[in-house]
Amino acid sequence: MLPPRTPRPSLNGTISADIAVIGAGFAGLSAARRLSQLDPKLKVVIVEAGEIAEGATGRNSGFIIDLPHEVSSEDYSGSDGDERRHDIKVHRLAIALARELATEKGWGKDIFDACGKYNVAMGPQGDKHVVSYAKQLEKIREEYCLLDAKEIASVTGTNSFTSAIYTPGTVIIQPAAYIRGLADSFGDLVKLFENTPALSFERQGTSWRIKTPNGVINAGKIILANNGQAQSFGLFRGVLLHVYTYASMTEAFTPARLGGHRSWAATPAFPMGTTVRRVPGEAGDRILIRSRYTYNPGMQVSDGAIARAGRIHDRKFEARFPMLKGVQMQYRWAGAMALTWNGVPAFGEIEPGIFAAIACNGVGATKATASGIAAAEAALGVDSWLVDVFRGFAAPKRLPPQPFLTIGATANLSVKEWSAGLE
């Protein structure tokens, strides 16, 4: 949906850096931004295997969420030392970086919109969850607004939703435009090379030597921000679950065909349900549908898998927007997530001078941003609250052996999707 851009050149030759960042997604670019803030004289190099915003980051659904989907855990009323109790504050630090960037760039709501989000229900089961969630938010004194069927219809333009809860803290972004802008925000001392995969790295005295197809980087430290691809270096084997989620977006339609607001974003009442966005544009409006999860240990998705997910999206779209009959899906895609069995990030100094910001466990725009900030601070020895929180997480739990892992992961995802029902 954005105009084409010319990618930055790939690396040719040998260069040196204080810190090299591998991966230019939410985590890697946020880490580089934080590094440049902490020490503007620091020489930072970023290498990206593909092109900016062409991967999963640019295809993100665009929610930078402040509140977890569930806040009923005892963790949120426990002691100050409980790591889970800090989730909301961590998320809001990520939003603060995004807001600072948006202000610096002078972005409008087409790229950065602090509009909040809706959790929507499609039946009695979802309605109960909405009410339960409101009670949870009440206990931790978070702002919210409950909407009945008529009220949420006035927002979405459809009578398909039976209730909703609105929370104001979520920011909605145009993910590809956001990540392009973040990549363009650095000073001259941050060098970014696209189409430059890091093939390997090895210790050379007190520094690290990173090999790329046509060049070498000699760096004092490395921040790994390439999520599941960290396994390409032999790291985190046996602890990362590679799960793909799928989305479809309609062709542009005349805004008059659908009432309500022209821009809104909704997550489902149940975590494994269906996310929906209405995206306005000059050529018309579009609806984004995100649903379906699969376990893909080989980190590849077939055209057939995307087609099967697309058929599910079509049914969900028709059930929610019968007034848009005849509007076709123009785009379909899949995006990778790296999860751990116990839901913790793979974070920290894994070898002297190598810092990991891996495994966001979903809500990638938020959690990956936060982990990138924390990795940057840790790499520079900054003693921050955020670093303490990330260091406080348990180690990722080892996964069961195959074939039990594939059988269990696939069954677990299927049961959770089935439990979401209409949602």
PDB file of N, CA, C and O in Angstrom, residues 198-243:
ATOM      1  N   ALA A 198      23.626 -12.077   7.803  1.00  0.00           N
ATOM      2  CA  ALA A 198      24.783 -12.499   8.582  1.00  0.00           C
ATOM      3  C   ALA A 198      24.873 -14.021   8.471  1.00  0.00           C
ATOM      4  O   ALA A 198      23.944 -14.734   8.859  1.00  0.00           O
ATOM      5  N   LEU A 199      25.970 -14.498   7.919  1.00  0.00           N
ATOM      6  CA  LEU A 199      26.124 -15.937   7.678  1.00  0.00           C
ATOM      7  C   LEU A 199      26.698 -16.664   8.887  1.00  0.00           C
ATOM      8  O   LEU A 199      26.349 -17.811   9.154  1.00  0.00           O
ATOM      9  N   SER A 200      27.604 -15.994   9.592  1.00  0.00           N
ATOM     10  CA  SER A 200      28.230 -16.595  10.763  1.00  0.00           C
ATOM     11  C   SER A 200      28.944 -15.512  11.553  1.00  0.00           C
ATOM     12  O   SER A 200      29.158 -14.408  11.045  1.00  0.00           O
ATOM     13  N   PHE A 201      29.285 -15.828  12.789  1.00  0.00           N
ATOM     14  CA  PHE A 201      30.151 -14.931  13.548  1.00  0.00           C
ATOM     15  C   PHE A 201      31.039 -15.767  14.464  1.00  0.00           C
ATOM     16  O   PHE A 201      30.668 -16.869  14.885  1.00  0.00           O
ATOM     17  N   GLU A 202      32.221 -15.241  14.739  1.00  0.00           N
ATOM     18  CA  GLU A 202      33.166 -15.956  15.582  1.00  0.00           C
ATOM     19  C   GLU A 202      34.003 -14.962  16.367  1.00  0.00           C
ATOM     20  O   GLU A 202      34.192 -13.816  15.961  1.00  0.00           O
ATOM     21  N   ARG A 203      34.503 -15.426  17.495  1.00  0.00           N
ATOM     22  CA  ARG A 203      35.324 -14.583  18.347  1.00  0.00           C
ATOM     23  C   ARG A 203      36.691 -14.347  17.724  1.00  0.00           C
ATOM     24  O   ARG A 203      37.326 -15.268  17.213  1.00  0.00           O
ATOM     25  N   GLN A 204      37.107 -13.077  17.711  1.00  0.00           N
ATOM     26  CA  GLN A 204      38.434 -12.700  17.239  1.00  0.00           C
ATOM     27  C   GLN A 204      39.063 -11.819  18.311  1.00  0.00           C
ATOM     28  O   GLN A 204      38.843 -10.602  18.348  1.00  0.00           O
ATOM     29  N   GLY A 205      39.816 -12.426  19.213  1.00  0.00           N
ATOM     30  CA  GLY A 205      40.393 -11.670  20.319  1.00  0.00           C
ATOM     31  C   GLY A 205      39.311 -11.162  21.247  1.00  0.00           C
ATOM     32  O   GLY A 205      38.526 -11.931  21.800  1.00  0.00           O
ATOM     33  N   THR A 206      39.226  -9.848  21.383  1.00  0.00           N
ATOM     34  CA  THR A 206      38.213  -9.255  22.261  1.00  0.00           C
ATOM     35  C   THR A 206      36.975  -8.788  21.497  1.00  0.00           C
ATOM     36  O   THR A 206      36.085  -8.172  22.089  1.00  0.00           O
ATOM     37  N   SER A 207      36.928  -9.049  20.208  1.00  0.00           N
ATOM     38  CA  SER A 207      35.784  -8.613  19.403  1.00  0.00           C
ATOM     39  C   SER A 207      35.192  -9.800  18.652  1.00  0.00           C
ATOM     40  O   SER A 207      35.624 -10.945  18.807  1.00  0.00           O
ATOM     41  N   TRP A 208      34.182  -9.497  17.838  1.00  0.00           N
ATOM     42  CA  TRP A 208      33.481 -10.522  17.057  1.00  0.00           C
ATOM     43  C   TRP A 208      33.594 -10.204  15.576  1.00  0.00           C
ATOM     44  O   TRP A 208      33.495  -9.050  15.172  1.00  0.00           O
ATOM     45  N   ARG A 209      33.777 -11.245  14.786  1.00  0.00           N
ATOM     46  CA  ARG A 209      33.912 -11.128  13.334  1.00  0.00           C
ATOM     47  C   ARG A 209      32.667 -11.733  12.690  1.00  0.00           C
ATOM     48  O   ARG A 209      32.416 -12.933  12.808  1.00  0.00           O
ATOM     49  N   ILE A 210      31.874 -10.890  12.044  1.00  0.00           N
ATOM     50  CA  ILE A 210      30.619 -11.325  11.416  1.00  0.00           C
ATOM     51  C   ILE A 210      30.824 -11.405   9.904  1.00  0.00           C
ATOM     52  O   ILE A 210      31.248 -10.428   9.281  1.00  0.00           O
ATOM     53  N   LYS A 211      30.522 -12.549   9.351  1.00  0.00           N
ATOM     54  CA  LYS A 211      30.681 -12.735   7.907  1.00  0.00           C
ATOM     55  C   LYS A 211      29.337 -12.581   7.207  1.00  0.00           C
ATOM     56  O   LYS A 211      28.318 -13.111   7.658  1.00  0.00           O
ATOM     57  N   THR A 212      29.332 -11.842   6.107  1.00  0.00           N
ATOM     58  CA  THR A 212      28.166 -11.700   5.236  1.00  0.00           C
ATOM     59  C   THR A 212      28.590 -12.159   3.840  1.00  0.00           C
ATOM     60  O   THR A 212      29.766 -12.425   3.613  1.00  0.00           O
ATOM     61  N   PRO A 213      27.670 -12.274   2.886  1.00  0.00           N
ATOM     62  CA  PRO A 213      28.059 -12.788   1.564  1.00  0.00           C
ATOM     63  C   PRO A 213      29.211 -12.035   0.908  1.00  0.00           C
ATOM     64  O   PRO A 213      30.041 -12.645   0.229  1.00  0.00           O
ATOM     65  N   ASN A 214      29.270 -10.716   1.109  1.00  0.00           N
ATOM     66  CA  ASN A 214      30.302  -9.931   0.420  1.00  0.00           C
ATOM     67  C   ASN A 214      31.079  -9.013   1.346  1.00  0.00           C
ATOM     68  O   ASN A 214      31.709  -8.062   0.887  1.00  0.00           O
ATOM     69  N   GLY A 215      31.021  -9.295   2.639  1.00  0.00           N
ATOM     70  CA  GLY A 215      31.713  -8.402   3.552  1.00  0.00           C
ATOM     71  C   GLY A 215      31.937  -9.005   4.920  1.00  0.00           C
ATOM     72  O   GLY A 215      31.508 -10.131   5.220  1.00  0.00           O
ATOM     73  N   VAL A 216      32.607  -8.234   5.763  1.00  0.00           N
ATOM     74  CA  VAL A 216      32.919  -8.637   7.135  1.00  0.00           C
ATOM     75  C   VAL A 216      32.714  -7.439   8.050  1.00  0.00           C
ATOM     76  O   VAL A 216      33.045  -6.299   7.690  1.00  0.00           O
ATOM     77  N   ILE A 217      32.159  -7.690   9.227  1.00  0.00           N
ATOM     78  CA  ILE A 217      32.017  -6.659  10.256  1.00  0.00           C
ATOM     79  C   ILE A 217      32.821  -7.095  11.475  1.00  0.00           C
ATOM     80  O   ILE A 217      32.605  -8.195  12.009  1.00  0.00           O
ATOM     81  N   ASN A 218      33.720  -6.265  11.913  1.00  0.00           N
ATOM     82  CA  ASN A 218      34.438  -6.488  13.155  1.00  0.00           C
ATOM     83  C   ASN A 218      33.787  -5.619  14.222  1.00  0.00           C
ATOM     84  O   ASN A 218      33.853  -4.389  14.156  1.00  0.00           O
ATOM     85  N   ALA A 219      33.135  -6.262  15.178  1.00  0.00           N
ATOM     86  CA  ALA A 219      32.335  -5.531  16.164  1.00  0.00           C
ATOM     87  C   ALA A 219      32.732  -5.910  17.576  1.00  0.00           C
ATOM     88  O   ALA A 219      33.028  -7.082  17.863  1.00  0.00           O
ATOM     89  N   GLY A 220      32.711  -4.917  18.452  1.00  0.00           N
ATOM     90  CA  GLY A 220      32.991  -5.189  19.854  1.00  0.00           C
ATOM     91  C   GLY A 220      31.906  -6.029  20.501  1.00  0.00           C
ATOM     92  O   GLY A 220      32.183  -6.916  21.311  1.00  0.00           O
ATOM     93  N   LYS A 221      30.648  -5.760  20.127  1.00  0.00           N
ATOM     94  CA  LYS A 221      29.521  -6.498  20.679  1.00  0.00           C
ATOM     95  C   LYS A 221      28.490  -6.749  19.587  1.00  0.00           C
ATOM     96  O   LYS A 221      28.480  -6.065  18.558  1.00  0.00           O
ATOM     97  N   ILE A 222      27.618  -7.716  19.834  1.00  0.00           N
ATOM     98  CA  ILE A 222      26.549  -8.066  18.891  1.00  0.00           C
ATOM     99  C   ILE A 222      25.223  -8.082  19.644  1.00  0.00           C
ATOM    100  O   ILE A 222      25.146  -8.582  20.772  1.00  0.00           O
ATOM    101  N   ILE A 223      24.195  -7.522  19.017  1.00  0.00           N
ATOM    102  CA  ILE A 223      22.826  -7.707  19.499  1.00  0.00           C
ATOM    103  C   ILE A 223      22.090  -8.555  18.473  1.00  0.00           C
ATOM    104  O   ILE A 223      21.944  -8.165  17.312  1.00  0.00           O
ATOM    105  N   LEU A 224      21.668  -9.733  18.894  1.00  0.00           N
ATOM    106  CA  LEU A 224      20.896 -10.628  18.025  1.00  0.00           C
ATOM    107  C   LEU A 224      19.427 -10.268  18.129  1.00  0.00           C
ATOM    108  O   LEU A 224      18.818 -10.416  19.190  1.00  0.00           O
ATOM    109  N   ALA A 225      18.860  -9.798  17.019  1.00  0.00           N
ATOM    110  CA  ALA A 225      17.459  -9.394  17.001  1.00  0.00           C
ATOM    111  C   ALA A 225      16.769  -9.999  15.782  1.00  0.00           C
ATOM    112  O   ALA A 225      15.953  -9.349  15.137  1.00  0.00           O
ATOM    113  N   ASN A 226      17.130 -11.233  15.467  1.00  0.00           N
ATOM    114  CA  ASN A 226      16.568 -11.891  14.284  1.00  0.00           C
ATOM    115  C   ASN A 226      15.606 -13.010  14.639  1.00  0.00           C
ATOM    116  O   ASN A 226      15.381 -13.929  13.855  1.00  0.00           O
ATOM    117  N   ASN A 227      15.046 -12.942  15.832  1.00  0.00           N
ATOM    118  CA  ASN A 227      13.965 -13.814  16.279  1.00  0.00           C
ATOM    119  C   ASN A 227      14.274 -15.286  16.003  1.00  0.00           C
ATOM    120  O   ASN A 227      15.358 -15.758  16.332  1.00  0.00           O
ATOM    121  N   GLY A 228      13.375 -16.015  15.359  1.00  0.00           N
ATOM    122  CA  GLY A 228      13.584 -17.440  15.151  1.00  0.00           C
ATOM    123  C   GLY A 228      14.809 -17.779  14.339  1.00  0.00           C
ATOM    124  O   GLY A 228      15.362 -18.881  14.453  1.00  0.00           O
ATOM    125  N   GLN A 229      15.267 -16.843  13.524  1.00  0.00           N
ATOM    126  CA  GLN A 229      16.437 -17.112  12.698  1.00  0.00           C
ATOM    127  C   GLN A 229      17.722 -17.176  13.521  1.00  0.00           C
ATOM    128  O   GLN A 229      18.782 -17.507  12.989  1.00  0.00           O
ATOM    129  N   ALA A 230      17.655 -16.883  14.805  1.00  0.00           N
ATOM    130  CA  ALA A 230      18.830 -17.070  15.660  1.00  0.00           C
ATOM    131  C   ALA A 230      19.295 -18.518  15.632  1.00  0.00           C
ATOM    132  O   ALA A 230      20.477 -18.809  15.840  1.00  0.00           O
ATOM    133  N   GLN A 231      18.375 -19.418  15.343  1.00  0.00           N
ATOM    134  CA  GLN A 231      18.749 -20.833  15.249  1.00  0.00           C
ATOM    135  C   GLN A 231      19.699 -21.105  14.082  1.00  0.00           C
ATOM    136  O   GLN A 231      20.376 -22.126  14.068  1.00  0.00           O
ATOM    137  N   SER A 232      19.743 -20.189  13.117  1.00  0.00           N
ATOM    138  CA  SER A 232      20.668 -20.351  12.001  1.00  0.00           C
ATOM    139  C   SER A 232      22.118 -20.365  12.477  1.00  0.00           C
ATOM    140  O   SER A 232      22.995 -20.888  11.789  1.00  0.00           O
ATOM    141  N   PHE A 233      22.366 -19.773  13.647  1.00  0.00           N
ATOM    142  CA  PHE A 233      23.713 -19.749  14.212  1.00  0.00           C
ATOM    143  C   PHE A 233      23.909 -20.857  15.238  1.00  0.00           C
ATOM    144  O   PHE A 233      24.898 -20.865  15.974  1.00  0.00           O
ATOM    145  N   GLY A 234      22.935 -21.767  15.331  1.00  0.00           N
ATOM    146  CA  GLY A 234      23.041 -22.850  16.301  1.00  0.00           C
ATOM    147  C   GLY A 234      22.615 -22.465  17.700  1.00  0.00           C
ATOM    148  O   GLY A 234      22.851 -23.216  18.647  1.00  0.00           O
ATOM    149  N   LEU A 235      21.983 -21.311  17.834  1.00  0.00           N
ATOM    150  CA  LEU A 235      21.576 -20.818  19.147  1.00  0.00           C
ATOM    151  C   LEU A 235      20.107 -21.119  19.431  1.00  0.00           C
ATOM    152  O   LEU A 235      19.276 -21.135  18.515  1.00  0.00           O
ATOM    153  N   PHE A 236      19.797 -21.345  20.680  1.00  0.00           N
ATOM    154  CA  PHE A 236      18.418 -21.561  21.149  1.00  0.00           C
ATOM    155  C   PHE A 236      17.745 -22.757  20.485  1.00  0.00           C
ATOM    156  O   PHE A 236      16.519 -22.797  20.373  1.00  0.00           O
ATOM    157  N   ARG A 237      18.536 -23.709  20.039  1.00  0.00           N
ATOM    158  CA  ARG A 237      17.922 -24.919  19.477  1.00  0.00           C
ATOM    159  C   ARG A 237      17.199 -25.677  20.587  1.00  0.00           C
ATOM    160  O   ARG A 237      17.691 -25.812  21.701  1.00  0.00           O
ATOM    161  N   GLY A 238      16.017 -26.145  20.249  1.00  0.00           N
ATOM    162  CA  GLY A 238      15.255 -26.918  21.217  1.00  0.00           C
ATOM    163  C   GLY A 238      14.471 -26.094  22.209  1.00  0.00           C
ATOM    164  O   GLY A 238      13.880 -26.655  23.148  1.00  0.00           O
ATOM    165  N   VAL A 239      14.435 -24.746  22.023  1.00  0.00           N
ATOM    166  CA  VAL A 239      13.645 -23.935  22.957  1.00  0.00           C
ATOM    167  C   VAL A 239      12.658 -23.006  22.245  1.00  0.00           C
ATOM    168  O   VAL A 239      11.773 -22.443  22.882  1.00  0.00           O
ATOM    169  N   LEU A 240      12.779 -22.832  20.920  1.00  0.00           N
ATOM    170  CA  LEU A 240      11.910 -21.901  20.201  1.00  0.00           C
ATOM    171  C   LEU A 240      10.822 -22.638  19.424  1.00  0.00           C
ATOM    172  O   LEU A 240      11.095 -23.577  18.665  1.00  0.00           O
ATOM    173  N   LEU A 241       9.597 -22.194  19.617  1.00  0.00           N
ATOM    174  CA  LEU A 241       8.454 -22.701  18.854  1.00  0.00           C
ATOM    175  C   LEU A 241       8.178 -21.728  17.709  1.00  0.00           C
ATOM    176  O   LEU A 241       7.969 -20.540  17.938  1.00  0.00           O
ATOM    177  N   HIS A 242       8.174 -22.230  16.489  1.00  0.00           N
ATOM    178  CA  HIS A 242       7.948 -21.379  15.322  1.00  0.00           C
ATOM    179  C   HIS A 242       6.488 -21.490  14.898  1.00  0.00           C
ATOM    180  O   HIS A 242       6.060 -22.481  14.303  1.00  0.00           O
ATOM    181  N   VAL A 243       5.734 -20.468  15.245  1.00  0.00           N
ATOM    182  CA  VAL A 243       4.296 -20.437  14.967  1.00  0.00           C
ATOM    183  C   VAL A 243       4.011 -19.326  13.960  1.00  0.00           C
ATOM    184  O   VAL A 243       4.534 -18.216  14.083  1.00  0.00           O
TER     185      VAL A 243
END
